[in-house]
Amino acid sequence: MLSLYDVLLSLVVFGVLVPVEVVRIACGRSTWSRLELRLGRAKGEAAGAGGGREGEAQPVGSLVVHAVSAGEMQAAGILVAALCRRLPEIDVVLTAGTEDGLQVGEAIRRRCPQVRGVELLPWDRRRAVDRFLERHAPRLVVVVETEIWPGLFTACARRAVPLWLVSGRLRSRDVRRYRLAPRFFRRVLGAASWIGVSGFLISCASRRASSYFASFSVSLMSPFRQAESAISPPECCASRSLSIRGL
C-alpha cells in the first residue's frame, strides 16, 4: 500500500506539481532552489523564505519542526521559543508547506538564534524525504497539528528517528476516513513515537473501550536532553497503541 501511495504521488508530483512550479518560476513567483527543496534535492543549504544560504554546513543532529501554514507555524513558534529559552544548545530547522508558513517561520528565526533554517518540506515521495532526512540528520521530528504524511512518518521509522505529532485534532469524521484503509493508516500512525491530540475522544471499533490521547504540554522539552542517539517519548503515550488498533 505504501508503494502504491509513493507511485501515485510521484505521478502527481511530476505530472502536475513540477510543471506548475516551473510556470511559477517563469513568472518570477518561485525559484529553482525551492523546486529543488520540494524534490528533496537541495545540497548543503538551509533555505529560508528568501531562498536560503548556500554552502552552509548542516548540523549533525537537529530538531526538525514541521508546520504546514501560518497558523500552525505560529503554534510551533510557542514550542520553539520555549525550547530556545530552556535549551540554548539545540539546533532547530523549521519546515513549512506554504509561503505564509515560511514567512512566519522567518519571523521565528529572527527571534530565536537556535533556528538555523526555514525551508519547504519536500513533497512526500520516499526518495525526496529520505534525502531530506539524510541532509539534516534529525534527532527528533515534530509535526504540528494533524498533518499525516505517510512518506515522512515511515521514513522516520525506518531511520529510527523519533517523530511526534503534537497539538493535533482528531474528529469522528477523521476516524471514518482512516477506516477506509485501516492497515495503511495503522502502519503510518504506528510509525510515530508519540501522538498528542488535545481534547478529542477516539473511539475504538468495538465501542467498548476508548482512550484519550495525551494533551500536548511543555513536557515535550525534557526528553530532548536524554540520550544522544535517541529521544525517549513521554510516558503518557501509553494510550496510543490502543487507539491505533481501534482504527
PDB file of C-alpha atoms in Angstrom:
ATOM      1  CA  MET A   1       0.000   0.000   0.000  1.00  0.00           C
ATOM      2  CA  LEU A   2       2.845   2.382   0.806  1.00  0.00           C
ATOM      3  CA  SER A   3       4.489   1.546  -2.513  1.00  0.00           C
ATOM      4  CA  LEU A   4       1.253   2.318  -4.350  1.00  0.00           C
ATOM      5  CA  TYR A   5       0.976   5.602  -2.442  1.00  0.00           C
ATOM      6  CA  ASP A   6       4.514   6.530  -3.470  1.00  0.00           C
ATOM      7  CA  VAL A   7       3.887   5.668  -7.140  1.00  0.00           C
ATOM      8  CA  LEU A   8       0.639   7.636  -7.292  1.00  0.00           C
ATOM      9  CA  LEU A   9       2.195  10.607  -5.516  1.00  0.00           C
ATOM     10  CA  SER A  10       5.169  10.555  -7.883  1.00  0.00           C
ATOM     11  CA  LEU A  11       2.759  10.732 -10.836  1.00  0.00           C
ATOM     12  CA  VAL A  12       1.075  13.759  -9.271  1.00  0.00           C
ATOM     13  CA  VAL A  13       4.403  15.421  -8.458  1.00  0.00           C
ATOM     14  CA  PHE A  14       5.991  15.062 -11.894  1.00  0.00           C
ATOM     15  CA  GLY A  15       2.768  15.264 -13.877  1.00  0.00           C
ATOM     16  CA  VAL A  16       1.186  18.247 -12.103  1.00  0.00           C
ATOM     17  CA  LEU A  17       3.155  19.891  -9.312  1.00  0.00           C
ATOM     18  CA  VAL A  18       6.530  20.206 -11.046  1.00  0.00           C
ATOM     19  CA  PRO A  19       5.043  21.736 -14.245  1.00  0.00           C
ATOM     20  CA  VAL A  20       3.035  24.191 -12.154  1.00  0.00           C
ATOM     21  CA  GLU A  21       6.144  25.149 -10.205  1.00  0.00           C
ATOM     22  CA  VAL A  22       8.116  25.655 -13.431  1.00  0.00           C
ATOM     23  CA  VAL A  23       5.421  28.045 -14.639  1.00  0.00           C
ATOM     24  CA  ARG A  24       5.608  29.906 -11.327  1.00  0.00           C
ATOM     25  CA  ILE A  25       9.386  30.146 -11.732  1.00  0.00           C
ATOM     26  CA  ALA A  26       8.959  31.545 -15.258  1.00  0.00           C
ATOM     27  CA  CYS A  27       6.550  34.141 -13.841  1.00  0.00           C
ATOM     28  CA  GLY A  28       9.005  35.108 -11.105  1.00  0.00           C
ATOM     29  CA  ARG A  29       6.812  33.732  -8.327  1.00  0.00           C
ATOM     30  CA  SER A  30       9.168  30.944  -7.274  1.00  0.00           C
ATOM     31  CA  THR A  31      12.797  29.847  -7.663  1.00  0.00           C
ATOM     32  CA  TRP A  32      14.687  26.771  -8.821  1.00  0.00           C
ATOM     33  CA  SER A  33      16.112  26.334  -5.322  1.00  0.00           C
ATOM     34  CA  ARG A  34      12.598  25.992  -3.935  1.00  0.00           C
ATOM     35  CA  LEU A  35      11.724  23.383  -6.527  1.00  0.00           C
ATOM     36  CA  GLU A  36      14.879  21.509  -5.528  1.00  0.00           C
ATOM     37  CA  LEU A  37      13.753  21.633  -1.916  1.00  0.00           C
ATOM     38  CA  ARG A  38      10.360  20.232  -2.872  1.00  0.00           C
ATOM     39  CA  LEU A  39      12.091  17.380  -4.694  1.00  0.00           C
ATOM     40  CA  GLY A  40      14.492  16.802  -1.807  1.00  0.00           C
ATOM     41  CA  ARG A  41      17.474  17.668  -3.989  1.00  0.00           C
ATOM     42  CA  ALA A  42      18.843  20.677  -2.100  1.00  0.00           C
ATOM     43  CA  LYS A  43      22.525  20.333  -1.200  1.00  0.00           C
ATOM     44  CA  GLY A  44      24.225  21.995   1.718  1.00  0.00           C
ATOM     45  CA  GLU A  45      21.704  24.775   2.255  1.00  0.00           C
ATOM     46  CA  ALA A  46      19.143  25.777   4.831  1.00  0.00           C
ATOM     47  CA  ALA A  47      16.562  27.587   2.790  1.00  0.00           C
ATOM     48  CA  GLY A  48      14.564  30.421   4.228  1.00  0.00           C
ATOM     49  CA  ALA A  49      11.813  32.477   2.677  1.00  0.00           C
ATOM     50  CA  GLY A  50      14.441  34.331   0.700  1.00  0.00           C
ATOM     51  CA  GLY A  51      15.902  31.204  -0.889  1.00  0.00           C
ATOM     52  CA  GLY A  52      18.409  30.007   1.703  1.00  0.00           C
ATOM     53  CA  ARG A  53      22.096  30.229   2.438  1.00  0.00           C
ATOM     54  CA  GLU A  54      24.096  28.075   0.056  1.00  0.00           C
ATOM     55  CA  GLY A  55      27.246  26.360   1.197  1.00  0.00           C
ATOM     56  CA  GLU A  56      26.282  26.428   4.885  1.00  0.00           C
ATOM     57  CA  ALA A  57      27.171  23.185   6.627  1.00  0.00           C
ATOM     58  CA  GLN A  58      24.315  21.177   8.053  1.00  0.00           C
ATOM     59  CA  PRO A  59      24.261  20.309  11.750  1.00  0.00           C
ATOM     60  CA  VAL A  60      24.938  16.794  12.921  1.00  0.00           C
ATOM     61  CA  GLY A  61      21.654  16.126  14.631  1.00  0.00           C
ATOM     62  CA  SER A  62      18.903  18.716  14.774  1.00  0.00           C
ATOM     63  CA  LEU A  63      15.297  19.196  15.781  1.00  0.00           C
ATOM     64  CA  VAL A  64      13.021  19.453  12.739  1.00  0.00           C
ATOM     65  CA  VAL A  65       9.655  21.098  13.355  1.00  0.00           C
ATOM     66  CA  HIS A  66       7.080  20.986  10.553  1.00  0.00           C
ATOM     67  CA  ALA A  67       4.079  23.309  10.445  1.00  0.00           C
ATOM     68  CA  VAL A  68       2.289  23.456   7.117  1.00  0.00           C
ATOM     69  CA  SER A  69       0.913  27.021   7.129  1.00  0.00           C
ATOM     70  CA  ALA A  70       0.903  30.286   9.072  1.00  0.00           C
ATOM     71  CA  GLY A  71      -1.473  29.219  11.835  1.00  0.00           C
ATOM     72  CA  GLU A  72       0.366  26.002  12.562  1.00  0.00           C
ATOM     73  CA  MET A  73       3.723  27.806  12.392  1.00  0.00           C
ATOM     74  CA  GLN A  74       2.541  30.342  14.968  1.00  0.00           C
ATOM     75  CA  ALA A  75       1.665  27.440  17.265  1.00  0.00           C
ATOM     76  CA  ALA A  76       5.061  25.891  16.576  1.00  0.00           C
ATOM     77  CA  GLY A  77       6.673  29.206  17.491  1.00  0.00           C
ATOM     78  CA  ILE A  78       5.455  28.821  21.071  1.00  0.00           C
ATOM     79  CA  LEU A  79       7.185  25.458  21.367  1.00  0.00           C
ATOM     80  CA  VAL A  80      10.336  26.657  19.629  1.00  0.00           C
ATOM     81  CA  ALA A  81      10.584  29.803  21.771  1.00  0.00           C
ATOM     82  CA  ALA A  82      10.285  27.755  24.956  1.00  0.00           C
ATOM     83  CA  LEU A  83      12.891  25.293  23.718  1.00  0.00           C
ATOM     84  CA  CYS A  84      15.281  28.093  22.809  1.00  0.00           C
ATOM     85  CA  ARG A  85      14.981  29.567  26.297  1.00  0.00           C
ATOM     86  CA  ARG A  86      15.446  26.310  28.160  1.00  0.00           C
ATOM     87  CA  LEU A  87      17.827  24.510  25.805  1.00  0.00           C
ATOM     88  CA  PRO A  88      20.189  27.075  24.283  1.00  0.00           C
ATOM     89  CA  GLU A  89      22.336  24.343  22.709  1.00  0.00           C
ATOM     90  CA  ILE A  90      19.612  22.955  20.437  1.00  0.00           C
ATOM     91  CA  ASP A  91      19.647  23.368  16.679  1.00  0.00           C
ATOM     92  CA  VAL A  92      16.213  23.833  15.058  1.00  0.00           C
ATOM     93  CA  VAL A  93      15.114  23.564  11.436  1.00  0.00           C
ATOM     94  CA  LEU A  94      11.583  24.757  10.629  1.00  0.00           C
ATOM     95  CA  THR A  95       9.734  23.422   7.599  1.00  0.00           C
ATOM     96  CA  ALA A  96       6.500  24.633   6.053  1.00  0.00           C
ATOM     97  CA  GLY A  97       4.254  23.848   3.123  1.00  0.00           C
ATOM     98  CA  THR A  98       3.089  27.332   2.177  1.00  0.00           C
ATOM     99  CA  GLU A  99       4.507  30.790   1.569  1.00  0.00           C
ATOM    100  CA  ASP A 100       2.696  32.174   4.606  1.00  0.00           C
ATOM    101  CA  GLY A 101       4.190  29.415   6.735  1.00  0.00           C
ATOM    102  CA  LEU A 102       7.671  30.296   5.524  1.00  0.00           C
ATOM    103  CA  GLN A 103       7.172  33.962   6.381  1.00  0.00           C
ATOM    104  CA  VAL A 104       6.032  33.172   9.914  1.00  0.00           C
ATOM    105  CA  GLY A 105       8.955  30.755  10.242  1.00  0.00           C
ATOM    106  CA  GLU A 106      11.363  33.504   9.224  1.00  0.00           C
ATOM    107  CA  ALA A 107       9.913  35.740  11.932  1.00  0.00           C
ATOM    108  CA  ILE A 108      10.536  32.955  14.457  1.00  0.00           C
ATOM    109  CA  ARG A 109      14.102  32.575  13.223  1.00  0.00           C
ATOM    110  CA  ARG A 110      14.769  36.273  13.791  1.00  0.00           C
ATOM    111  CA  ARG A 111      13.630  35.900  17.401  1.00  0.00           C
ATOM    112  CA  CYS A 112      15.374  32.588  18.117  1.00  0.00           C
ATOM    113  CA  PRO A 113      19.017  32.284  17.050  1.00  0.00           C
ATOM    114  CA  GLN A 114      18.870  28.499  17.521  1.00  0.00           C
ATOM    115  CA  VAL A 115      16.588  28.293  14.468  1.00  0.00           C
ATOM    116  CA  ARG A 116      19.189  27.824  11.756  1.00  0.00           C
ATOM    117  CA  GLY A 117      16.911  27.233   8.801  1.00  0.00           C
ATOM    118  CA  VAL A 118      13.404  27.690   7.446  1.00  0.00           C
ATOM    119  CA  GLU A 119      12.551  25.740   4.322  1.00  0.00           C
ATOM    120  CA  LEU A 120       9.868  23.934   2.382  1.00  0.00           C
ATOM    121  CA  LEU A 121       9.224  20.323   3.316  1.00  0.00           C
ATOM    122  CA  PRO A 122       9.737  18.054   0.296  1.00  0.00           C
ATOM    123  CA  TRP A 123       6.721  16.575  -1.417  1.00  0.00           C
ATOM    124  CA  ASP A 124       6.049  13.312   0.369  1.00  0.00           C
ATOM    125  CA  ARG A 125       7.878  10.954  -2.027  1.00  0.00           C
ATOM    126  CA  ARG A 126      10.075   8.336  -0.429  1.00  0.00           C
ATOM    127  CA  ARG A 127      13.313   9.361  -2.174  1.00  0.00           C
ATOM    128  CA  ALA A 128      12.733  13.052  -1.519  1.00  0.00           C
ATOM    129  CA  VAL A 129      12.003  12.526   2.173  1.00  0.00           C
ATOM    130  CA  ASP A 130      14.998  10.200   2.557  1.00  0.00           C
ATOM    131  CA  ARG A 131      17.295  12.853   1.085  1.00  0.00           C
ATOM    132  CA  PHE A 132      15.790  15.480   3.380  1.00  0.00           C
ATOM    133  CA  LEU A 133      16.392  13.354   6.477  1.00  0.00           C
ATOM    134  CA  GLU A 134      19.889  12.453   5.350  1.00  0.00           C
ATOM    135  CA  ARG A 135      20.741  16.126   4.872  1.00  0.00           C
ATOM    136  CA  HIS A 136      19.516  17.260   8.289  1.00  0.00           C
ATOM    137  CA  ALA A 137      20.167  14.070  10.321  1.00  0.00           C
ATOM    138  CA  PRO A 138      17.482  14.997  12.860  1.00  0.00           C
ATOM    139  CA  ARG A 139      17.393  13.586  16.363  1.00  0.00           C
ATOM    140  CA  LEU A 140      13.687  14.343  16.516  1.00  0.00           C
ATOM    141  CA  VAL A 141      10.962  15.359  14.052  1.00  0.00           C
ATOM    142  CA  VAL A 142       7.923  17.213  15.391  1.00  0.00           C
ATOM    143  CA  VAL A 143       4.796  17.641  13.247  1.00  0.00           C
ATOM    144  CA  VAL A 144       2.396  20.339  14.456  1.00  0.00           C
ATOM    145  CA  GLU A 145      -1.329  19.557  14.257  1.00  0.00           C
ATOM    146  CA  THR A 146      -2.787  16.603  12.394  1.00  0.00           C
ATOM    147  CA  GLU A 147      -0.571  16.550   9.314  1.00  0.00           C
ATOM    148  CA  ILE A 148      -0.381  12.898   8.291  1.00  0.00           C
ATOM    149  CA  TRP A 149       2.430  12.477   5.760  1.00  0.00           C
ATOM    150  CA  PRO A 150       2.906   8.724   5.191  1.00  0.00           C
ATOM    151  CA  GLY A 151       6.270   9.159   3.459  1.00  0.00           C
ATOM    152  CA  LEU A 152       7.708  11.264   6.276  1.00  0.00           C
ATOM    153  CA  PHE A 153       6.270   9.124   9.053  1.00  0.00           C
ATOM    154  CA  THR A 154       7.523   5.826   7.661  1.00  0.00           C
ATOM    155  CA  ALA A 155      10.910   7.259   6.649  1.00  0.00           C
ATOM    156  CA  CYS A 156      11.484   8.363  10.234  1.00  0.00           C
ATOM    157  CA  ALA A 157      10.542   4.897  11.441  1.00  0.00           C
ATOM    158  CA  ARG A 158      12.998   3.251   9.016  1.00  0.00           C
ATOM    159  CA  ARG A 159      15.780   5.506  10.284  1.00  0.00           C
ATOM    160  CA  ALA A 160      14.784   5.119  13.946  1.00  0.00           C
ATOM    161  CA  VAL A 161      14.190   8.874  14.176  1.00  0.00           C
ATOM    162  CA  PRO A 162      11.523   9.672  16.795  1.00  0.00           C
ATOM    163  CA  LEU A 163       8.529  11.500  15.321  1.00  0.00           C
ATOM    164  CA  TRP A 164       5.984  13.292  17.461  1.00  0.00           C
ATOM    165  CA  LEU A 165       2.606  14.584  16.324  1.00  0.00           C
ATOM    166  CA  VAL A 166       1.744  17.447  18.670  1.00  0.00           C
ATOM    167  CA  SER A 167      -1.251  19.703  19.257  1.00  0.00           C
ATOM    168  CA  GLY A 168      -3.289  17.511  16.943  1.00  0.00           C
ATOM    169  CA  ARG A 169      -7.011  17.391  16.307  1.00  0.00           C
ATOM    170  CA  LEU A 170      -8.988  14.263  15.556  1.00  0.00           C
ATOM    171  CA  ARG A 171     -12.725  14.189  14.947  1.00  0.00           C
ATOM    172  CA  SER A 172     -15.106  11.340  14.259  1.00  0.00           C
ATOM    173  CA  ARG A 173     -15.107  12.070  10.519  1.00  0.00           C
ATOM    174  CA  ASP A 174     -11.315  11.708  10.506  1.00  0.00           C
ATOM    175  CA  VAL A 175     -11.564   8.276  12.106  1.00  0.00           C
ATOM    176  CA  ARG A 176     -14.144   7.233   9.492  1.00  0.00           C
ATOM    177  CA  ARG A 177     -11.753   8.307   6.742  1.00  0.00           C
ATOM    178  CA  TYR A 178      -8.860   6.403   8.296  1.00  0.00           C
ATOM    179  CA  ARG A 179     -11.022   3.280   8.483  1.00  0.00           C
ATOM    180  CA  LEU A 180     -11.330   3.261   4.691  1.00  0.00           C
ATOM    181  CA  ALA A 181      -7.736   1.973   4.647  1.00  0.00           C
ATOM    182  CA  PRO A 182      -7.165   0.696   8.192  1.00  0.00           C
ATOM    183  CA  ARG A 183      -3.988  -1.300   7.567  1.00  0.00           C
ATOM    184  CA  PHE A 184      -2.380   1.615   5.732  1.00  0.00           C
ATOM    185  CA  PHE A 185      -3.163   4.218   8.396  1.00  0.00           C
ATOM    186  CA  ARG A 186      -2.362   1.812  11.225  1.00  0.00           C
ATOM    187  CA  ARG A 187       1.119   1.413   9.778  1.00  0.00           C
ATOM    188  CA  VAL A 188       1.547   5.148   9.178  1.00  0.00           C
ATOM    189  CA  LEU A 189       0.323   6.239  12.603  1.00  0.00           C
ATOM    190  CA  GLY A 190       2.208   3.387  14.211  1.00  0.00           C
ATOM    191  CA  ALA A 191       5.420   4.921  12.861  1.00  0.00           C
ATOM    192  CA  ALA A 192       5.008   7.889  15.215  1.00  0.00           C
ATOM    193  CA  SER A 193       6.783   7.666  18.551  1.00  0.00           C
ATOM    194  CA  TRP A 194       4.189   9.841  20.240  1.00  0.00           C
ATOM    195  CA  ILE A 195       0.830  11.282  19.209  1.00  0.00           C
ATOM    196  CA  GLY A 196      -0.655  14.168  21.178  1.00  0.00           C
ATOM    197  CA  VAL A 197      -4.276  15.029  20.421  1.00  0.00           C
ATOM    198  CA  SER A 198      -5.831  17.594  22.717  1.00  0.00           C
ATOM    199  CA  GLY A 199      -9.372  17.216  23.903  1.00  0.00           C
ATOM    200  CA  PHE A 200     -10.814  14.739  21.376  1.00  0.00           C
ATOM    201  CA  LEU A 201     -12.094  11.264  22.195  1.00  0.00           C
ATOM    202  CA  ILE A 202     -11.062   8.422  19.906  1.00  0.00           C
ATOM    203  CA  SER A 203     -13.474   5.502  19.992  1.00  0.00           C
ATOM    204  CA  CYS A 204     -12.271   2.009  19.360  1.00  0.00           C
ATOM    205  CA  ALA A 205     -14.008  -0.149  16.779  1.00  0.00           C
ATOM    206  CA  SER A 206     -15.513  -2.343  19.467  1.00  0.00           C
ATOM    207  CA  ARG A 207     -17.181   0.725  21.087  1.00  0.00           C
ATOM    208  CA  ARG A 208     -16.431  -0.927  24.425  1.00  0.00           C
ATOM    209  CA  ALA A 209     -13.141   0.832  25.001  1.00  0.00           C
ATOM    210  CA  SER A 210     -11.903   4.317  24.356  1.00  0.00           C
ATOM    211  CA  SER A 211      -8.841   6.357  25.070  1.00  0.00           C
ATOM    212  CA  TYR A 212      -7.835   9.974  25.205  1.00  0.00           C
ATOM    213  CA  PHE A 213      -4.538  10.866  23.647  1.00  0.00           C
ATOM    214  CA  ALA A 214      -2.296  12.814  25.983  1.00  0.00           C
ATOM    215  CA  SER A 215      -2.516  16.583  25.619  1.00  0.00           C
ATOM    216  CA  PHE A 216       0.474  18.429  24.290  1.00  0.00           C
ATOM    217  CA  SER A 217       2.414  20.223  27.017  1.00  0.00           C
ATOM    218  CA  VAL A 218       5.875  21.530  27.832  1.00  0.00           C
ATOM    219  CA  SER A 219       6.807  18.025  28.943  1.00  0.00           C
ATOM    220  CA  LEU A 220       7.946  17.635  25.317  1.00  0.00           C
ATOM    221  CA  MET A 221      11.062  19.563  26.263  1.00  0.00           C
ATOM    222  CA  SER A 222      12.619  17.326  28.848  1.00  0.00           C
ATOM    223  CA  PRO A 223      13.185  14.167  26.744  1.00  0.00           C
ATOM    224  CA  PHE A 224      15.333  16.147  24.299  1.00  0.00           C
ATOM    225  CA  ARG A 225      18.082  16.209  26.918  1.00  0.00           C
ATOM    226  CA  GLN A 226      18.197  12.441  27.254  1.00  0.00           C
ATOM    227  CA  ALA A 227      20.221  10.044  25.095  1.00  0.00           C
ATOM    228  CA  GLU A 228      22.458  11.376  22.321  1.00  0.00           C
ATOM    229  CA  SER A 229      21.398   8.655  19.919  1.00  0.00           C
ATOM    230  CA  ALA A 230      17.634   8.716  20.532  1.00  0.00           C
ATOM    231  CA  ILE A 231      14.992  10.631  22.405  1.00  0.00           C
ATOM    232  CA  SER A 232      12.539   8.763  24.577  1.00  0.00           C
ATOM    233  CA  PRO A 233       8.861   9.671  24.171  1.00  0.00           C
ATOM    234  CA  PRO A 234       6.870  10.780  27.210  1.00  0.00           C
ATOM    235  CA  GLU A 235       5.393   8.090  29.420  1.00  0.00           C
ATOM    236  CA  CYS A 236       1.929   9.450  28.657  1.00  0.00           C
ATOM    237  CA  CYS A 237       1.908   7.793  25.212  1.00  0.00           C
ATOM    238  CA  ALA A 238       0.635   4.516  26.669  1.00  0.00           C
ATOM    239  CA  SER A 239      -2.837   5.022  25.202  1.00  0.00           C
ATOM    240  CA  ARG A 240      -1.554   5.419  21.624  1.00  0.00           C
ATOM    241  CA  SER A 241      -1.386   1.736  20.657  1.00  0.00           C
ATOM    242  CA  LEU A 242      -4.925   1.062  21.869  1.00  0.00           C
ATOM    243  CA  SER A 243      -6.279   3.944  19.831  1.00  0.00           C
ATOM    244  CA  ILE A 244      -4.401   2.938  16.689  1.00  0.00           C
ATOM    245  CA  ARG A 245      -5.712  -0.606  16.920  1.00  0.00           C
ATOM    246  CA  GLY A 246      -9.194   0.867  17.056  1.00  0.00           C
ATOM    247  CA  LEU A 247      -8.972   2.412  13.570  1.00  0.00           C
TER     248      LEU A 247
END
